[in-house]
Amino acid sequence: MHEVKSQGKKILHKMLSTAQRWFSKLVDETDFYLSKALRLLQETKTEFELYVQDRYELTTYIELKQQEILELHEKLSQLTAESSSKQYAAISDELANKVNELHQAELDLEQLEAKLNMFEMKMEQVQAEQLTTAKERDTYREQYQELDARTTQLIEEKNALLIEVEAFKQEPSSELLIEKQTRVSELERQVSLNQQELDHLKKEFQRKLQALGKLNSQFHEYKQKYREEKYQLANTKEAYEQAKLEVATLQNDREKLYQLTLEKEAEILRYLKETEQIVVDKEEAEARLKQMESTFAQKLNVADMELQNAKAELEQAQETIAVKEAEKTEVSPEDKEKLIILRNEYEIRFRELYKRAVFHEEFFQDFYALTASDRLKAEGVIAGLVHENKLTVSSIRKNPVQVSGGTIPEYRFGDTGRIYCRKEQGNYNFIRLSRTKNGKGRLDQAKVIKWMQKNVQ
């Protein structure tokens, strides 16, 4: 009897596990097909709107072309009677403008050539100054080297005399000692004078180096400006040649205009008849478009109603699934695999994407208990808070959760979802999620608030 009961329990447990897996699969499929139906309806609606818009733009285009045809018809009518004189006057005016442009281009060329000559003169002047300064620099260098060599000789002579003076100091009342000491004093004075002259030469040498550097910079500056003006001159010459060509073309066109007008009169009459036919075709097309727009508008209304119904069914199914998911007490192998997939999808991406956010483990557990559509809504609020979107930040609810260390603001996502998050030291700390409706299990709002009051400072 005991074995029968044990076997019966195993069979019952197996049936319950199978039912749970079947229910989970049914829920996933329901969510998938409802989401797919909603997406298809949205795509259909979008296609309808785009098609109607395209047809409307086509109608506008046809009307615009008709207006252009009417304007052209008027111009052609005028051209038949007096086109020669008016177009001749128009070409003459344009020719006069081109001649003025040509004259201005000539003046620009003269000015640019004058600038080029000026920069060439300045460059030559700077080069002459560079040569003079370089010679003065070399002269100071040679004088410095010669004086430095003489000073070195004087120092060596002085040092030798000092050795002799030390030797003569052992002999009293030596006239030679006095002579040596006098010579040492003269050498020291001469060395001092030479050193002063060396300092002066060194300063002059440095000054010439600086002057030479400035001249080099000035030369390169003039050279760059010379290149720029030369480039502009080439462009101006090109514009000048183009203006000459346009003047010649206009002169030729003006000569041919009268004969061309006569030859086109017959063609003008034929084109007027074609224009009248285009008007008829356009009116017929407008009638067809009007009928099509009416038909599309009706289809769009039907599709919009279907979309609203599908959306309502989807939300109802998601609410039901959320209740069933939240009431689960055991985690099936399929749910464990689903949880691993969700962790790999969201946790790494969230921490990389939202650098200024800290996500608590309990927050992720709540997040995984949401439906796919609710997860999208919750992430929209997360992104708005982290990026400090004014609309999202200002949507804080009036009743924050009181905890021992202060308060935790409450933000809304969807119709019944709530996010508990507070800003600390520039970062947003996302703590828990709850639902005010169908929030049984871990998403029950009262349980979530009680947990935060117990575990959050």
PDB file of C-alpha atoms in Angstrom, residues 60-319:
ATOM      1  CA  THR A  60       0.139  68.119 -54.574  1.00  0.00           C
ATOM      2  CA  TYR A  61       2.827  67.457 -57.155  1.00  0.00           C
ATOM      3  CA  ILE A  62       0.232  67.146 -59.936  1.00  0.00           C
ATOM      4  CA  GLU A  63      -1.404  70.390 -58.853  1.00  0.00           C
ATOM      5  CA  LEU A  64       1.979  72.095 -58.786  1.00  0.00           C
ATOM      6  CA  LYS A  65       2.754  70.874 -62.289  1.00  0.00           C
ATOM      7  CA  GLN A  66      -0.640  72.059 -63.451  1.00  0.00           C
ATOM      8  CA  GLN A  67       0.100  75.481 -62.044  1.00  0.00           C
ATOM      9  CA  GLU A  68       3.435  75.470 -63.836  1.00  0.00           C
ATOM     10  CA  ILE A  69       1.658  74.484 -67.046  1.00  0.00           C
ATOM     11  CA  LEU A  70      -0.786  77.365 -66.669  1.00  0.00           C
ATOM     12  CA  GLU A  71       2.032  79.799 -66.037  1.00  0.00           C
ATOM     13  CA  LEU A  72       3.922  78.429 -69.018  1.00  0.00           C
ATOM     14  CA  HIS A  73       0.786  78.716 -71.114  1.00  0.00           C
ATOM     15  CA  GLU A  74       0.534  82.391 -70.260  1.00  0.00           C
ATOM     16  CA  LYS A  75       4.211  82.943 -70.995  1.00  0.00           C
ATOM     17  CA  LEU A  76       3.922  81.136 -74.305  1.00  0.00           C
ATOM     18  CA  SER A  77       0.871  83.195 -75.234  1.00  0.00           C
ATOM     19  CA  GLN A  78       2.825  86.353 -74.540  1.00  0.00           C
ATOM     20  CA  LEU A  79       5.803  84.960 -76.402  1.00  0.00           C
ATOM     21  CA  THR A  80       3.660  84.463 -79.519  1.00  0.00           C
ATOM     22  CA  ALA A  81       2.805  88.146 -79.618  1.00  0.00           C
ATOM     23  CA  GLU A  82       5.818  89.928 -78.171  1.00  0.00           C
ATOM     24  CA  SER A  83       8.354  87.395 -77.032  1.00  0.00           C
ATOM     25  CA  SER A  84      11.094  88.688 -79.303  1.00  0.00           C
ATOM     26  CA  SER A  85      11.261  92.153 -77.807  1.00  0.00           C
ATOM     27  CA  LYS A  86      10.921  91.070 -74.194  1.00  0.00           C
ATOM     28  CA  GLN A  87      13.377  88.223 -74.371  1.00  0.00           C
ATOM     29  CA  TYR A  88      15.722  90.384 -76.382  1.00  0.00           C
ATOM     30  CA  ALA A  89      15.534  93.017 -73.630  1.00  0.00           C
ATOM     31  CA  ALA A  90      16.036  90.359 -70.964  1.00  0.00           C
ATOM     32  CA  ILE A  91      19.106  88.975 -72.726  1.00  0.00           C
ATOM     33  CA  SER A  92      20.412  92.505 -73.236  1.00  0.00           C
ATOM     34  CA  ASP A  93      20.036  93.218 -69.521  1.00  0.00           C
ATOM     35  CA  GLU A  94      21.761  89.971 -68.653  1.00  0.00           C
ATOM     36  CA  LEU A  95      24.497  90.801 -71.158  1.00  0.00           C
ATOM     37  CA  ALA A  96      24.995  94.227 -69.559  1.00  0.00           C
ATOM     38  CA  ASN A  97      25.276  92.564 -66.146  1.00  0.00           C
ATOM     39  CA  LYS A  98      27.834  90.115 -67.483  1.00  0.00           C
ATOM     40  CA  VAL A  99      29.839  92.964 -69.039  1.00  0.00           C
ATOM     41  CA  ASN A 100      29.848  94.701 -65.640  1.00  0.00           C
ATOM     42  CA  GLU A 101      30.993  91.468 -64.005  1.00  0.00           C
ATOM     43  CA  LEU A 102      33.727  91.195 -66.601  1.00  0.00           C
ATOM     44  CA  HIS A 103      34.863  94.759 -65.893  1.00  0.00           C
ATOM     45  CA  GLN A 104      34.843  94.067 -62.149  1.00  0.00           C
ATOM     46  CA  ALA A 105      36.886  90.928 -62.721  1.00  0.00           C
ATOM     47  CA  GLU A 106      39.441  93.021 -64.619  1.00  0.00           C
ATOM     48  CA  LEU A 107      39.648  95.466 -61.693  1.00  0.00           C
ATOM     49  CA  ASP A 108      40.025  92.538 -59.260  1.00  0.00           C
ATOM     50  CA  LEU A 109      42.827  91.139 -61.389  1.00  0.00           C
ATOM     51  CA  GLU A 110      44.655  94.486 -61.343  1.00  0.00           C
ATOM     52  CA  GLN A 111      44.297  94.752 -57.567  1.00  0.00           C
ATOM     53  CA  LEU A 112      45.478  91.189 -57.016  1.00  0.00           C
ATOM     54  CA  GLU A 113      48.464  91.685 -59.302  1.00  0.00           C
ATOM     55  CA  ALA A 114      49.308  94.881 -57.371  1.00  0.00           C
ATOM     56  CA  LYS A 115      49.122  92.934 -54.116  1.00  0.00           C
ATOM     57  CA  LEU A 116      51.375  90.224 -55.540  1.00  0.00           C
ATOM     58  CA  ASN A 117      53.921  92.853 -56.584  1.00  0.00           C
ATOM     59  CA  MET A 118      53.733  94.433 -53.134  1.00  0.00           C
ATOM     60  CA  PHE A 119      54.327  91.081 -51.400  1.00  0.00           C
ATOM     61  CA  GLU A 120      57.200  90.338 -53.788  1.00  0.00           C
ATOM     62  CA  MET A 121      58.803  93.695 -52.877  1.00  0.00           C
ATOM     63  CA  LYS A 122      58.290  93.026 -49.166  1.00  0.00           C
ATOM     64  CA  MET A 123      59.796  89.563 -49.509  1.00  0.00           C
ATOM     65  CA  GLU A 124      62.817  91.049 -51.321  1.00  0.00           C
ATOM     66  CA  GLN A 125      63.183  93.696 -48.612  1.00  0.00           C
ATOM     67  CA  VAL A 126      63.006  91.085 -45.877  1.00  0.00           C
ATOM     68  CA  GLN A 127      65.554  88.921 -47.697  1.00  0.00           C
ATOM     69  CA  ALA A 128      67.890  91.933 -47.955  1.00  0.00           C
ATOM     70  CA  GLU A 129      67.462  92.612 -44.240  1.00  0.00           C
ATOM     71  CA  GLN A 130      68.081  88.937 -43.560  1.00  0.00           C
ATOM     72  CA  LEU A 131      71.398  89.091 -45.458  1.00  0.00           C
ATOM     73  CA  THR A 132      72.459  92.279 -43.654  1.00  0.00           C
ATOM     74  CA  THR A 133      71.489  90.912 -40.248  1.00  0.00           C
ATOM     75  CA  ALA A 134      73.223  87.617 -40.956  1.00  0.00           C
ATOM     76  CA  LYS A 135      76.438  89.478 -41.891  1.00  0.00           C
ATOM     77  CA  GLU A 136      76.238  91.555 -38.706  1.00  0.00           C
ATOM     78  CA  ARG A 137      75.631  88.379 -36.733  1.00  0.00           C
ATOM     79  CA  ASP A 138      78.704  86.741 -38.288  1.00  0.00           C
ATOM     80  CA  THR A 139      80.776  89.887 -37.608  1.00  0.00           C
ATOM     81  CA  TYR A 140      79.781  89.855 -33.936  1.00  0.00           C
ATOM     82  CA  ARG A 141      80.577  86.134 -33.789  1.00  0.00           C
ATOM     83  CA  GLU A 142      84.070  86.700 -35.264  1.00  0.00           C
ATOM     84  CA  GLN A 143      84.769  89.660 -32.952  1.00  0.00           C
ATOM     85  CA  TYR A 144      83.609  87.630 -29.996  1.00  0.00           C
ATOM     86  CA  GLN A 145      85.801  84.673 -30.926  1.00  0.00           C
ATOM     87  CA  GLU A 146      88.879  86.884 -31.479  1.00  0.00           C
ATOM     88  CA  LEU A 147      88.361  88.783 -28.220  1.00  0.00           C
ATOM     89  CA  ASP A 148      87.687  85.563 -26.362  1.00  0.00           C
ATOM     90  CA  ALA A 149      90.953  84.117 -27.675  1.00  0.00           C
ATOM     91  CA  ARG A 150      92.910  87.242 -26.629  1.00  0.00           C
ATOM     92  CA  THR A 151      91.267  87.178 -23.221  1.00  0.00           C
ATOM     93  CA  THR A 152      92.226  83.552 -22.782  1.00  0.00           C
ATOM     94  CA  GLN A 153      95.846  84.410 -23.603  1.00  0.00           C
ATOM     95  CA  LEU A 154      95.779  87.284 -21.086  1.00  0.00           C
ATOM     96  CA  ILE A 155      94.393  84.984 -18.401  1.00  0.00           C
ATOM     97  CA  GLU A 156      97.063  82.406 -19.117  1.00  0.00           C
ATOM     98  CA  GLU A 157      99.762  85.136 -18.970  1.00  0.00           C
ATOM     99  CA  LYS A 158      98.313  86.444 -15.700  1.00  0.00           C
ATOM    100  CA  ASN A 159      98.263  82.970 -14.157  1.00  0.00           C
ATOM    101  CA  ALA A 160     101.923  82.468 -15.162  1.00  0.00           C
ATOM    102  CA  LEU A 161     102.896  85.828 -13.603  1.00  0.00           C
ATOM    103  CA  LEU A 162     101.055  84.950 -10.417  1.00  0.00           C
ATOM    104  CA  ILE A 163     103.216  81.863 -10.089  1.00  0.00           C
ATOM    105  CA  GLU A 164     106.343  83.983 -10.576  1.00  0.00           C
ATOM    106  CA  VAL A 165     105.076  86.553  -8.060  1.00  0.00           C
ATOM    107  CA  GLU A 166     104.680  83.809  -5.468  1.00  0.00           C
ATOM    108  CA  ALA A 167     108.257  82.770  -6.127  1.00  0.00           C
ATOM    109  CA  PHE A 168     109.619  86.349  -5.866  1.00  0.00           C
ATOM    110  CA  LYS A 169     107.789  86.935  -2.606  1.00  0.00           C
ATOM    111  CA  GLN A 170     110.514  84.878  -0.905  1.00  0.00           C
ATOM    112  CA  GLU A 171     113.105  87.534  -1.856  1.00  0.00           C
ATOM    113  CA  PRO A 172     112.799  90.814   0.092  1.00  0.00           C
ATOM    114  CA  SER A 173     112.824  94.216  -1.609  1.00  0.00           C
ATOM    115  CA  SER A 174     112.790  92.826  -5.079  1.00  0.00           C
ATOM    116  CA  GLU A 175     112.155  95.397  -7.800  1.00  0.00           C
ATOM    117  CA  LEU A 176     111.325  92.595 -10.178  1.00  0.00           C
ATOM    118  CA  LEU A 177     108.523  91.481  -7.821  1.00  0.00           C
ATOM    119  CA  ILE A 178     106.970  94.948  -7.955  1.00  0.00           C
ATOM    120  CA  GLU A 179     107.218  94.928 -11.735  1.00  0.00           C
ATOM    121  CA  LYS A 180     105.525  91.520 -11.926  1.00  0.00           C
ATOM    122  CA  GLN A 181     102.731  92.602  -9.591  1.00  0.00           C
ATOM    123  CA  THR A 182     102.139  95.739 -11.644  1.00  0.00           C
ATOM    124  CA  ARG A 183     101.927  93.639 -14.789  1.00  0.00           C
ATOM    125  CA  VAL A 184      99.443  91.294 -13.080  1.00  0.00           C
ATOM    126  CA  SER A 185      97.233  94.261 -12.167  1.00  0.00           C
ATOM    127  CA  GLU A 186      97.331  95.524 -15.731  1.00  0.00           C
ATOM    128  CA  LEU A 187      96.389  92.092 -17.049  1.00  0.00           C
ATOM    129  CA  GLU A 188      93.495  91.794 -14.611  1.00  0.00           C
ATOM    130  CA  ARG A 189      92.206  95.198 -15.663  1.00  0.00           C
ATOM    131  CA  GLN A 190      92.542  94.248 -19.338  1.00  0.00           C
ATOM    132  CA  VAL A 191      90.776  90.912 -18.745  1.00  0.00           C
ATOM    133  CA  SER A 192      87.941  92.748 -16.971  1.00  0.00           C
ATOM    134  CA  LEU A 193      87.601  95.181 -19.865  1.00  0.00           C
ATOM    135  CA  ASN A 194      87.671  92.309 -22.361  1.00  0.00           C
ATOM    136  CA  GLN A 195      85.037  90.464 -20.386  1.00  0.00           C
ATOM    137  CA  GLN A 196      82.764  93.481 -20.486  1.00  0.00           C
ATOM    138  CA  GLU A 197      83.309  93.751 -24.213  1.00  0.00           C
ATOM    139  CA  LEU A 198      82.574  90.007 -24.569  1.00  0.00           C
ATOM    140  CA  ASP A 199      79.290  90.427 -22.712  1.00  0.00           C
ATOM    141  CA  HIS A 200      78.408  93.318 -24.977  1.00  0.00           C
ATOM    142  CA  LEU A 201      79.256  91.314 -28.085  1.00  0.00           C
ATOM    143  CA  LYS A 202      77.262  88.358 -26.783  1.00  0.00           C
ATOM    144  CA  LYS A 203      74.187  90.520 -26.214  1.00  0.00           C
ATOM    145  CA  GLU A 204      74.520  92.048 -29.667  1.00  0.00           C
ATOM    146  CA  PHE A 205      74.916  88.579 -31.151  1.00  0.00           C
ATOM    147  CA  GLN A 206      71.744  87.359 -29.379  1.00  0.00           C
ATOM    148  CA  ARG A 207      69.881  90.467 -30.482  1.00  0.00           C
ATOM    149  CA  LYS A 208      70.837  89.826 -34.086  1.00  0.00           C
ATOM    150  CA  LEU A 209      69.724  86.211 -33.756  1.00  0.00           C
ATOM    151  CA  GLN A 210      66.335  87.355 -32.494  1.00  0.00           C
ATOM    152  CA  ALA A 211      66.064  89.917 -35.255  1.00  0.00           C
ATOM    153  CA  LEU A 212      66.956  87.252 -37.779  1.00  0.00           C
ATOM    154  CA  GLY A 213      64.273  84.945 -36.355  1.00  0.00           C
ATOM    155  CA  LYS A 214      61.665  87.689 -36.635  1.00  0.00           C
ATOM    156  CA  LEU A 215      62.733  88.379 -40.201  1.00  0.00           C
ATOM    157  CA  ASN A 216      62.429  84.682 -41.034  1.00  0.00           C
ATOM    158  CA  SER A 217      58.911  84.585 -39.546  1.00  0.00           C
ATOM    159  CA  GLN A 218      57.982  87.736 -41.433  1.00  0.00           C
ATOM    160  CA  PHE A 219      59.376  86.293 -44.655  1.00  0.00           C
ATOM    161  CA  HIS A 220      57.336  83.095 -44.261  1.00  0.00           C
ATOM    162  CA  GLU A 221      54.241  85.154 -43.447  1.00  0.00           C
ATOM    163  CA  TYR A 222      54.665  87.228 -46.601  1.00  0.00           C
ATOM    164  CA  LYS A 223      55.386  84.083 -48.559  1.00  0.00           C
ATOM    165  CA  GLN A 224      52.141  82.474 -47.329  1.00  0.00           C
ATOM    166  CA  LYS A 225      50.136  85.587 -48.173  1.00  0.00           C
ATOM    167  CA  TYR A 226      51.831  85.672 -51.560  1.00  0.00           C
ATOM    168  CA  ARG A 227      50.696  82.102 -52.216  1.00  0.00           C
ATOM    169  CA  GLU A 228      47.151  82.888 -51.093  1.00  0.00           C
ATOM    170  CA  GLU A 229      46.942  85.942 -53.306  1.00  0.00           C
ATOM    171  CA  LYS A 230      48.421  83.981 -56.185  1.00  0.00           C
ATOM    172  CA  TYR A 231      45.805  81.264 -55.685  1.00  0.00           C
ATOM    173  CA  GLN A 232      43.053  83.898 -55.587  1.00  0.00           C
ATOM    174  CA  LEU A 233      44.485  85.489 -58.682  1.00  0.00           C
ATOM    175  CA  ALA A 234      44.273  82.176 -60.514  1.00  0.00           C
ATOM    176  CA  ASN A 235      40.624  81.794 -59.459  1.00  0.00           C
ATOM    177  CA  THR A 236      39.861  85.354 -60.514  1.00  0.00           C
ATOM    178  CA  LYS A 237      41.479  84.738 -63.884  1.00  0.00           C
ATOM    179  CA  GLU A 238      39.342  81.652 -64.261  1.00  0.00           C
ATOM    180  CA  ALA A 239      36.223  83.662 -63.382  1.00  0.00           C
ATOM    181  CA  TYR A 240      37.336  86.349 -65.825  1.00  0.00           C
ATOM    182  CA  GLU A 241      37.688  83.824 -68.634  1.00  0.00           C
ATOM    183  CA  GLN A 242      34.304  82.327 -67.718  1.00  0.00           C
ATOM    184  CA  ALA A 243      32.723  85.778 -67.782  1.00  0.00           C
ATOM    185  CA  LYS A 244      34.237  86.403 -71.238  1.00  0.00           C
ATOM    186  CA  LEU A 245      32.797  83.120 -72.433  1.00  0.00           C
ATOM    187  CA  GLU A 246      29.374  83.945 -71.012  1.00  0.00           C
ATOM    188  CA  VAL A 247      29.420  87.373 -72.652  1.00  0.00           C
ATOM    189  CA  ALA A 248      30.253  85.803 -75.997  1.00  0.00           C
ATOM    190  CA  THR A 249      27.513  83.213 -75.520  1.00  0.00           C
ATOM    191  CA  LEU A 250      24.919  85.846 -74.639  1.00  0.00           C
ATOM    192  CA  GLN A 251      25.881  87.904 -77.643  1.00  0.00           C
ATOM    193  CA  ASN A 252      25.425  84.875 -79.849  1.00  0.00           C
ATOM    194  CA  ASP A 253      22.105  84.000 -78.181  1.00  0.00           C
ATOM    195  CA  ARG A 254      20.814  87.501 -78.676  1.00  0.00           C
ATOM    196  CA  GLU A 255      21.582  87.296 -82.385  1.00  0.00           C
ATOM    197  CA  LYS A 256      19.798  83.995 -82.755  1.00  0.00           C
ATOM    198  CA  LEU A 257      16.779  84.852 -80.605  1.00  0.00           C
ATOM    199  CA  TYR A 258      14.564  86.395 -83.219  1.00  0.00           C
ATOM    200  CA  GLN A 259      14.949  83.561 -85.732  1.00  0.00           C
ATOM    201  CA  LEU A 260      14.502  81.000 -82.961  1.00  0.00           C
ATOM    202  CA  THR A 261      11.231  82.608 -81.840  1.00  0.00           C
ATOM    203  CA  LEU A 262       9.777  82.390 -85.296  1.00  0.00           C
ATOM    204  CA  GLU A 263      10.740  78.752 -85.629  1.00  0.00           C
ATOM    205  CA  LYS A 264       9.150  77.880 -82.276  1.00  0.00           C
ATOM    206  CA  GLU A 265       5.727  79.424 -82.898  1.00  0.00           C
ATOM    207  CA  ALA A 266       4.370  76.284 -84.503  1.00  0.00           C
ATOM    208  CA  GLU A 267       5.775  74.182 -81.722  1.00  0.00           C
ATOM    209  CA  ILE A 268       4.183  76.516 -79.176  1.00  0.00           C
ATOM    210  CA  LEU A 269       0.720  75.926 -80.626  1.00  0.00           C
ATOM    211  CA  ARG A 270       1.238  72.171 -80.533  1.00  0.00           C
ATOM    212  CA  TYR A 271       2.449  72.331 -76.953  1.00  0.00           C
ATOM    213  CA  LEU A 272      -0.629  74.300 -75.934  1.00  0.00           C
ATOM    214  CA  LYS A 273      -2.834  71.500 -77.201  1.00  0.00           C
ATOM    215  CA  GLU A 274      -0.750  68.961 -75.294  1.00  0.00           C
ATOM    216  CA  THR A 275      -1.142  71.103 -72.193  1.00  0.00           C
ATOM    217  CA  GLU A 276      -4.901  70.992 -72.476  1.00  0.00           C
ATOM    218  CA  GLN A 277      -4.758  67.201 -72.665  1.00  0.00           C
ATOM    219  CA  ILE A 278      -2.513  67.098 -69.597  1.00  0.00           C
ATOM    220  CA  VAL A 279      -5.113  69.128 -67.711  1.00  0.00           C
ATOM    221  CA  VAL A 280      -7.788  66.568 -68.575  1.00  0.00           C
ATOM    222  CA  ASP A 281      -5.522  63.684 -67.507  1.00  0.00           C
ATOM    223  CA  LYS A 282      -4.727  65.472 -64.275  1.00  0.00           C
ATOM    224  CA  GLU A 283      -8.397  65.962 -63.410  1.00  0.00           C
ATOM    225  CA  GLU A 284      -9.092  62.260 -64.008  1.00  0.00           C
ATOM    226  CA  ALA A 285      -6.111  61.347 -61.839  1.00  0.00           C
ATOM    227  CA  GLU A 286      -7.414  63.624 -59.068  1.00  0.00           C
ATOM    228  CA  ALA A 287     -10.773  61.834 -59.141  1.00  0.00           C
ATOM    229  CA  ARG A 288      -9.049  58.445 -58.856  1.00  0.00           C
ATOM    230  CA  LEU A 289      -6.848  59.686 -56.053  1.00  0.00           C
ATOM    231  CA  LYS A 290      -9.831  61.049 -54.160  1.00  0.00           C
ATOM    232  CA  GLN A 291     -11.565  57.670 -54.375  1.00  0.00           C
ATOM    233  CA  MET A 292      -8.400  55.846 -53.304  1.00  0.00           C
ATOM    234  CA  GLU A 293      -7.900  58.179 -50.347  1.00  0.00           C
ATOM    235  CA  SER A 294     -11.470  57.577 -49.234  1.00  0.00           C
ATOM    236  CA  THR A 295     -10.967  53.815 -49.487  1.00  0.00           C
ATOM    237  CA  PHE A 296      -7.666  53.961 -47.618  1.00  0.00           C
ATOM    238  CA  ALA A 297      -9.196  56.131 -44.922  1.00  0.00           C
ATOM    239  CA  GLN A 298     -11.898  53.511 -44.338  1.00  0.00           C
ATOM    240  CA  LYS A 299      -9.289  50.745 -44.208  1.00  0.00           C
ATOM    241  CA  LEU A 300      -7.243  52.819 -41.818  1.00  0.00           C
ATOM    242  CA  ASN A 301     -10.207  53.230 -39.473  1.00  0.00           C
ATOM    243  CA  VAL A 302     -10.804  49.482 -39.519  1.00  0.00           C
ATOM    244  CA  ALA A 303      -7.129  48.781 -38.883  1.00  0.00           C
ATOM    245  CA  ASP A 304      -7.085  51.289 -36.035  1.00  0.00           C
ATOM    246  CA  MET A 305     -10.068  49.583 -34.389  1.00  0.00           C
ATOM    247  CA  GLU A 306      -8.359  46.184 -34.766  1.00  0.00           C
ATOM    248  CA  LEU A 307      -5.208  47.671 -33.295  1.00  0.00           C
ATOM    249  CA  GLN A 308      -7.054  48.990 -30.270  1.00  0.00           C
ATOM    250  CA  ASN A 309      -8.772  45.618 -29.727  1.00  0.00           C
ATOM    251  CA  ALA A 310      -5.494  43.720 -30.080  1.00  0.00           C
ATOM    252  CA  LYS A 311      -3.805  46.114 -27.698  1.00  0.00           C
ATOM    253  CA  ALA A 312      -6.540  45.611 -25.101  1.00  0.00           C
ATOM    254  CA  GLU A 313      -6.312  41.811 -25.490  1.00  0.00           C
ATOM    255  CA  LEU A 314      -2.539  41.947 -25.186  1.00  0.00           C
ATOM    256  CA  GLU A 315      -2.645  44.057 -22.040  1.00  0.00           C
ATOM    257  CA  GLN A 316      -5.245  41.738 -20.493  1.00  0.00           C
ATOM    258  CA  ALA A 317      -3.170  38.674 -21.368  1.00  0.00           C
ATOM    259  CA  GLN A 318      -0.038  40.303 -19.951  1.00  0.00           C
ATOM    260  CA  GLU A 319      -1.820  41.196 -16.731  1.00  0.00           C
TER     261      GLU A 319
END
